[in-house]
Every structure is written in C-alpha cells, then in structure tokens.
JSON list of C-alpha atoms in Angstrom, two decimals:
[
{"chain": "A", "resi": 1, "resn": "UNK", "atom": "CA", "xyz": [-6.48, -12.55, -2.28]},
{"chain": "A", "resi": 2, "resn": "UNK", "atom": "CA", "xyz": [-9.33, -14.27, -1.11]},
{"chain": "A", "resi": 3, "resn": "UNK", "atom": "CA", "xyz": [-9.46, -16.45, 2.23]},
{"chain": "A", "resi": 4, "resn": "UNK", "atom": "CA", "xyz": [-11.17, -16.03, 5.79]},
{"chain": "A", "resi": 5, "resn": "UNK", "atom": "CA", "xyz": [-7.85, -16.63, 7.62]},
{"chain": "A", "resi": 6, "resn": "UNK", "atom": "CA", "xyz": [-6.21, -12.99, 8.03]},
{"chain": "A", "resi": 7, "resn": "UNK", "atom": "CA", "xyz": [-2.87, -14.30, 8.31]},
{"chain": "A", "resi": 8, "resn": "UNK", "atom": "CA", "xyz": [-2.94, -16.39, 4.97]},
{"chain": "A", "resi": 9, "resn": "UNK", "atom": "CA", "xyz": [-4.23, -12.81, 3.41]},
{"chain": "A", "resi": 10, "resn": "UNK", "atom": "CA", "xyz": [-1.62, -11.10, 4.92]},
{"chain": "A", "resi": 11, "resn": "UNK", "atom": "CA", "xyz": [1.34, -13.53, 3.45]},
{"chain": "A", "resi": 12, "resn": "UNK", "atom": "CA", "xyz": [-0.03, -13.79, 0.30]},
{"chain": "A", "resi": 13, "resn": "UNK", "atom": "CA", "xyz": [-0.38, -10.22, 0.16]},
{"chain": "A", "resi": 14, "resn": "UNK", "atom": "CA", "xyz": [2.84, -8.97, 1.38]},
{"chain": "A", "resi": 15, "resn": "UNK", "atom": "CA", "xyz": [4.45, -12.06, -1.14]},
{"chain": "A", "resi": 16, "resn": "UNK", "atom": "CA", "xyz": [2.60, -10.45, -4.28]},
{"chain": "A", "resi": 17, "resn": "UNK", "atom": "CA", "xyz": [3.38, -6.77, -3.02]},
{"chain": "A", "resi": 18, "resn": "UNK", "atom": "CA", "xyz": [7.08, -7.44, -3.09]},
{"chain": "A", "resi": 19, "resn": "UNK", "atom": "CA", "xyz": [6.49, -8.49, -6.50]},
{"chain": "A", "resi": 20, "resn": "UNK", "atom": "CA", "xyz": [5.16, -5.28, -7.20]},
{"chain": "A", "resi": 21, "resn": "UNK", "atom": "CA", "xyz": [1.61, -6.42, -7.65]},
{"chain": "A", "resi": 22, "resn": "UNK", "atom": "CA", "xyz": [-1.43, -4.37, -6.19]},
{"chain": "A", "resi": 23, "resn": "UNK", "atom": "CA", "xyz": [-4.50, -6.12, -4.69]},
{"chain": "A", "resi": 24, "resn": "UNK", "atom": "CA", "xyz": [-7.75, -6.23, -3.56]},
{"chain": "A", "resi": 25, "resn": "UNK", "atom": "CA", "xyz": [-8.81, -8.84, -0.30]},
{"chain": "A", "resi": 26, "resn": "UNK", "atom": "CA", "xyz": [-11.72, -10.38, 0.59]},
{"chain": "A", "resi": 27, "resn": "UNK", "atom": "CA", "xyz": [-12.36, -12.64, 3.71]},
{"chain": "A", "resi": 28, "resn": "UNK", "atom": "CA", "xyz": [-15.03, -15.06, 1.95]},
{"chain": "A", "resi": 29, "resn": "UNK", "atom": "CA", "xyz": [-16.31, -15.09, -1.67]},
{"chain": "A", "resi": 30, "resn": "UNK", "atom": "CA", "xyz": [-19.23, -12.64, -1.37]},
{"chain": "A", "resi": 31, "resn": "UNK", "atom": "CA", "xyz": [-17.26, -10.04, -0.39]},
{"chain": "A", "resi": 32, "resn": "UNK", "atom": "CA", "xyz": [-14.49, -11.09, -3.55]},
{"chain": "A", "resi": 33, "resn": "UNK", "atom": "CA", "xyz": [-17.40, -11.20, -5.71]},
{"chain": "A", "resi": 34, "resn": "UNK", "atom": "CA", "xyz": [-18.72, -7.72, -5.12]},
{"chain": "A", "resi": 35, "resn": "UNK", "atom": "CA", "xyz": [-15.19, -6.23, -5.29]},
{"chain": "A", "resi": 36, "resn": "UNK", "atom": "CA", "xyz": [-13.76, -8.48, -8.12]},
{"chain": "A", "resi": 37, "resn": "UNK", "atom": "CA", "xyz": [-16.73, -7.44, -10.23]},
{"chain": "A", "resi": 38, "resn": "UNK", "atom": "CA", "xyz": [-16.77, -3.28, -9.26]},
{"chain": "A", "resi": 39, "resn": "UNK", "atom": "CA", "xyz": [-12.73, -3.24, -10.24]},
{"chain": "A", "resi": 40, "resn": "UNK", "atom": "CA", "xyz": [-10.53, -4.33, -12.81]},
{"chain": "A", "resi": 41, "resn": "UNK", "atom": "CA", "xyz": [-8.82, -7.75, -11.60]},
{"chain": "A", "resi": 42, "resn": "UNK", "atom": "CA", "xyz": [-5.70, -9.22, -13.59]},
{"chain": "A", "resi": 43, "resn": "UNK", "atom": "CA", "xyz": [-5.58, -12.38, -11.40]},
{"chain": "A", "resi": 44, "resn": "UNK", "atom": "CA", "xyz": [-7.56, -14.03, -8.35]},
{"chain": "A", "resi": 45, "resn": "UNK", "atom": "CA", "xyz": [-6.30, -16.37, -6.21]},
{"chain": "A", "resi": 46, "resn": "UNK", "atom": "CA", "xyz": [-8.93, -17.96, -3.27]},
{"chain": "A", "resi": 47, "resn": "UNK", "atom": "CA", "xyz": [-8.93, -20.63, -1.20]},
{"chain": "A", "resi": 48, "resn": "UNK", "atom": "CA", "xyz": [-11.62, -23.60, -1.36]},
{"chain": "A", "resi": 49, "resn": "UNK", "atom": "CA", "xyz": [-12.84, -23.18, 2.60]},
{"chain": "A", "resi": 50, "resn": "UNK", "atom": "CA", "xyz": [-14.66, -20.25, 3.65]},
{"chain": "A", "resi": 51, "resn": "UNK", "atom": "CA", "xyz": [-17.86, -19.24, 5.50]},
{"chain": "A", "resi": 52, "resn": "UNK", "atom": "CA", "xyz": [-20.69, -17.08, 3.18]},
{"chain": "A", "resi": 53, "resn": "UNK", "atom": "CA", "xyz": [-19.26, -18.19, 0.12]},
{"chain": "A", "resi": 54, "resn": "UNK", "atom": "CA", "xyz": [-16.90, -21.10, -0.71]},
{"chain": "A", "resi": 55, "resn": "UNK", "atom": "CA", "xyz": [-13.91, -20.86, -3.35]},
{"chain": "A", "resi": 56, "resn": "UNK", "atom": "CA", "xyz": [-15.69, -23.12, -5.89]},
{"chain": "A", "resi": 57, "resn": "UNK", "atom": "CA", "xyz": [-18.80, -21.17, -5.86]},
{"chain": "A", "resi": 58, "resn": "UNK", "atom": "CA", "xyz": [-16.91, -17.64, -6.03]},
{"chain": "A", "resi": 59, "resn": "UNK", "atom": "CA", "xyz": [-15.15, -19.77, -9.30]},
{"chain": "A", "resi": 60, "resn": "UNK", "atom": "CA", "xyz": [-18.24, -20.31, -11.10]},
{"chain": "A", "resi": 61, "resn": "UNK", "atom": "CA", "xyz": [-20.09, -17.25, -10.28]},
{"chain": "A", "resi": 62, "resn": "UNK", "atom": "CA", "xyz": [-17.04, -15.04, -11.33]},
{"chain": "A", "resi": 63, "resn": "UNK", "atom": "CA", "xyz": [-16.62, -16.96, -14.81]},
{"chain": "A", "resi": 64, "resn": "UNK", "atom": "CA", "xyz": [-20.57, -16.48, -15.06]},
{"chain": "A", "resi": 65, "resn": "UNK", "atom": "CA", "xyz": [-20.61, -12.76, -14.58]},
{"chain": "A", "resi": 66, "resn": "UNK", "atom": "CA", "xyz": [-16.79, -11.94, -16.78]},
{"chain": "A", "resi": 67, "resn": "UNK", "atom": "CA", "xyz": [-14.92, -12.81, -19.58]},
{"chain": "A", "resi": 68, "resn": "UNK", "atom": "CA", "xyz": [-12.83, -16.17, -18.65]},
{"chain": "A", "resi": 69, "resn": "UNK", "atom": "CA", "xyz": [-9.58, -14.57, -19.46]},
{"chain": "A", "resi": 70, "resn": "UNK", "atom": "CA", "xyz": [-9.12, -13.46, -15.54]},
{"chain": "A", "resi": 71, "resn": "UNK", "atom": "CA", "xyz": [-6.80, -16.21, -14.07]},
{"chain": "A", "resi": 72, "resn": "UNK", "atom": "CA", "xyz": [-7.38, -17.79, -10.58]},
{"chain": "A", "resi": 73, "resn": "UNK", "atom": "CA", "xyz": [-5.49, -19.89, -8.57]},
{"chain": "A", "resi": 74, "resn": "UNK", "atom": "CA", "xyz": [-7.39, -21.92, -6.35]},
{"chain": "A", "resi": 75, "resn": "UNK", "atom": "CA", "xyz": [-5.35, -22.48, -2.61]},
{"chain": "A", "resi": 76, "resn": "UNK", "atom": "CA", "xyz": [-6.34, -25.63, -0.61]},
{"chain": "A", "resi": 77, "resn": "UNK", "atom": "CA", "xyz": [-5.10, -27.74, 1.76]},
{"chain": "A", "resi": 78, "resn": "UNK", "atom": "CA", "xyz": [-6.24, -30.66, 0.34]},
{"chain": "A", "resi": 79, "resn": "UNK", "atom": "CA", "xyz": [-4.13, -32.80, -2.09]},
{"chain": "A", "resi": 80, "resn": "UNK", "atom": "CA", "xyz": [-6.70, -34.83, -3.90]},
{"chain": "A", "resi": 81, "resn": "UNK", "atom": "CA", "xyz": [-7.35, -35.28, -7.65]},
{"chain": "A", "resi": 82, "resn": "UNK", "atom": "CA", "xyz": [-11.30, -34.78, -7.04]},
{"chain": "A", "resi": 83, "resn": "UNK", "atom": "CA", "xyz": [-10.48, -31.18, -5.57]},
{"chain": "A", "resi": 84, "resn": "UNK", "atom": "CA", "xyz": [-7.98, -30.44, -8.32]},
{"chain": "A", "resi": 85, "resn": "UNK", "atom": "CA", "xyz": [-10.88, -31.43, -10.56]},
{"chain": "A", "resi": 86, "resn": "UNK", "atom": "CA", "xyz": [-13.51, -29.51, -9.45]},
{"chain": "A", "resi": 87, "resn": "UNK", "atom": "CA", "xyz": [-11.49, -26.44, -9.30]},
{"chain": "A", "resi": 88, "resn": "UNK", "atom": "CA", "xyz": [-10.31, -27.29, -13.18]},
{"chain": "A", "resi": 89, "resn": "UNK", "atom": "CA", "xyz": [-14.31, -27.72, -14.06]},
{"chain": "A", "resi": 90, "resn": "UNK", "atom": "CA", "xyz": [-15.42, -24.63, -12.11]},
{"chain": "A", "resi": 91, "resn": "UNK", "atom": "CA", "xyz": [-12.93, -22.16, -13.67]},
{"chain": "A", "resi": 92, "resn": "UNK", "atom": "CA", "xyz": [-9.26, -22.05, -12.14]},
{"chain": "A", "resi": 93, "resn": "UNK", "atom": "CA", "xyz": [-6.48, -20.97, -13.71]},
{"chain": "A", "resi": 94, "resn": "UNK", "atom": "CA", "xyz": [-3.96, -22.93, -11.44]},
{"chain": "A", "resi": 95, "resn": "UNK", "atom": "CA", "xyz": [-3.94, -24.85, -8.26]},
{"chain": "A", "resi": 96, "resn": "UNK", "atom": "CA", "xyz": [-1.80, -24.61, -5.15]},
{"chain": "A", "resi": 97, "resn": "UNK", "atom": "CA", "xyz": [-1.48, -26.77, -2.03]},
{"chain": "A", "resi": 98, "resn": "UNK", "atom": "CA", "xyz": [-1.10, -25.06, 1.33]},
{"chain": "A", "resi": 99, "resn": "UNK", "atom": "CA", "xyz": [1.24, -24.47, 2.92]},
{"chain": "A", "resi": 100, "resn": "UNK", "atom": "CA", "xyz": [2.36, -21.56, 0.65]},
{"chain": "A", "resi": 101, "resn": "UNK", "atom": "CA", "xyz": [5.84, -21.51, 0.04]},
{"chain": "A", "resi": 102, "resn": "UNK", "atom": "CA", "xyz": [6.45, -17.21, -1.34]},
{"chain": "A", "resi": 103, "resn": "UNK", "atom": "CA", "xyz": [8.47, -18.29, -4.25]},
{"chain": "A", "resi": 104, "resn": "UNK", "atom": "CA", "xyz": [5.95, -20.94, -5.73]},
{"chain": "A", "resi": 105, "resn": "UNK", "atom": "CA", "xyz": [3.16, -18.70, -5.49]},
{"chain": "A", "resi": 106, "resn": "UNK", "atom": "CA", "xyz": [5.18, -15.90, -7.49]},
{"chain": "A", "resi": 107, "resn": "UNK", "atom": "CA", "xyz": [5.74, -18.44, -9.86]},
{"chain": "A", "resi": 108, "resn": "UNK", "atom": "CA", "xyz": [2.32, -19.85, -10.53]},
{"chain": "A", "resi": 109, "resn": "UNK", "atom": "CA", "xyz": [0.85, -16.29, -10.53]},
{"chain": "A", "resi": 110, "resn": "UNK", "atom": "CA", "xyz": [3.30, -15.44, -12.98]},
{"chain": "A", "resi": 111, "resn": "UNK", "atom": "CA", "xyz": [2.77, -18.74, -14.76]},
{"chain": "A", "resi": 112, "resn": "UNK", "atom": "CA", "xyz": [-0.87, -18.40, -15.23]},
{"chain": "A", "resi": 113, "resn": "UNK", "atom": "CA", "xyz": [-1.43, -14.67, -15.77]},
{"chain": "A", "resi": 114, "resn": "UNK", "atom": "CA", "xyz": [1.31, -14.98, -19.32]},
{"chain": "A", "resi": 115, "resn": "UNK", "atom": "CA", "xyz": [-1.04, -17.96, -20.53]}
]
C-alpha cells in the first residue's frame, strides 16, 4: 500500500491482512519504487497525491522497469473521467474512489489480480 497518509496505510493494510494478504508500505512513490522493485509484488495499490513521488509517476515508472502483469489499483479522491484516464494510460489495473469502503477494496483487489 502506497499513500503518505498513515491512517489510509493502516486501513488498507489491516483490510488486506484479514484477507490473508502480506504487504509491503510505502509513504510516497520513491520509497514504493525502491521496495516494489527489490521484492516480489503480486498487486500495488497507491494513491494519486503524494509528496516525492506522485501515484501516476510511480505507475509509469513501475510498468517501465517490470513486466505489466503486476496489477495496481490507483486510490483517489477525485471522481473525474480525466483522472480515471490518466491512471488507465499510465498503467492501472483498477481504480477506486476514496473513501474506502473494506469490502470494495477486497473485491477489486481480488477482481484485478484473477485478470
């Protein structure tokens, strides 16, 4: 899980965990490159906003540097079709609109990691 807000870390992380998932976190998209690149990553999912390193840029660097079989869900708080757009051209797997709601982000996780 990558975002700069602990607390959104923490609920997406204790959400996936009672799933049974393991996961790395990362508080801007440097940081989740570095680390997504030294292990072996089934799924990312980052928000758009951060400091160092925004979600779109961690998007297109990541599919530059690995095989685009990873999936990622991008997390923003904004709605718009442009955002869901960019996301789509940069590399995402899925989108999601904060707030997160537990049982929607199980479900898109597990939606785009058996495409």
């Amino acid at each position: 899980m990558i975002d700069d807000s602990p607390s959104a870390r923490q609920v997406v992380g204790l959400t996936l965990k009672s799933a049974g998932c393991q996961g790395l976190e990362a508080a801007d998209g440097s940081e989740a490159l570095t680390k997504a690149l030294a292990n072996k990553v089934h799924a990312v999912a980052i928000d758009l906003n951060m400091p160092v390193m925004d979600g779109l840029t961690f998007i297109r660097k990541y599919r530059a540097e690995t095989a685009s079989g990873v999936p990622i869900v991008f997390l923003t708080t904004d709605p718009s079709a442009a955002v869901k757009e960019q996301a789509k051209q940069a590399g995402a797997t899925g989108r999601m609109v904060k707030p997160l709601q537990p049982d929607q982000l199980l479900a898109e996780v597990r939606t785009v990691a058996s495409a």
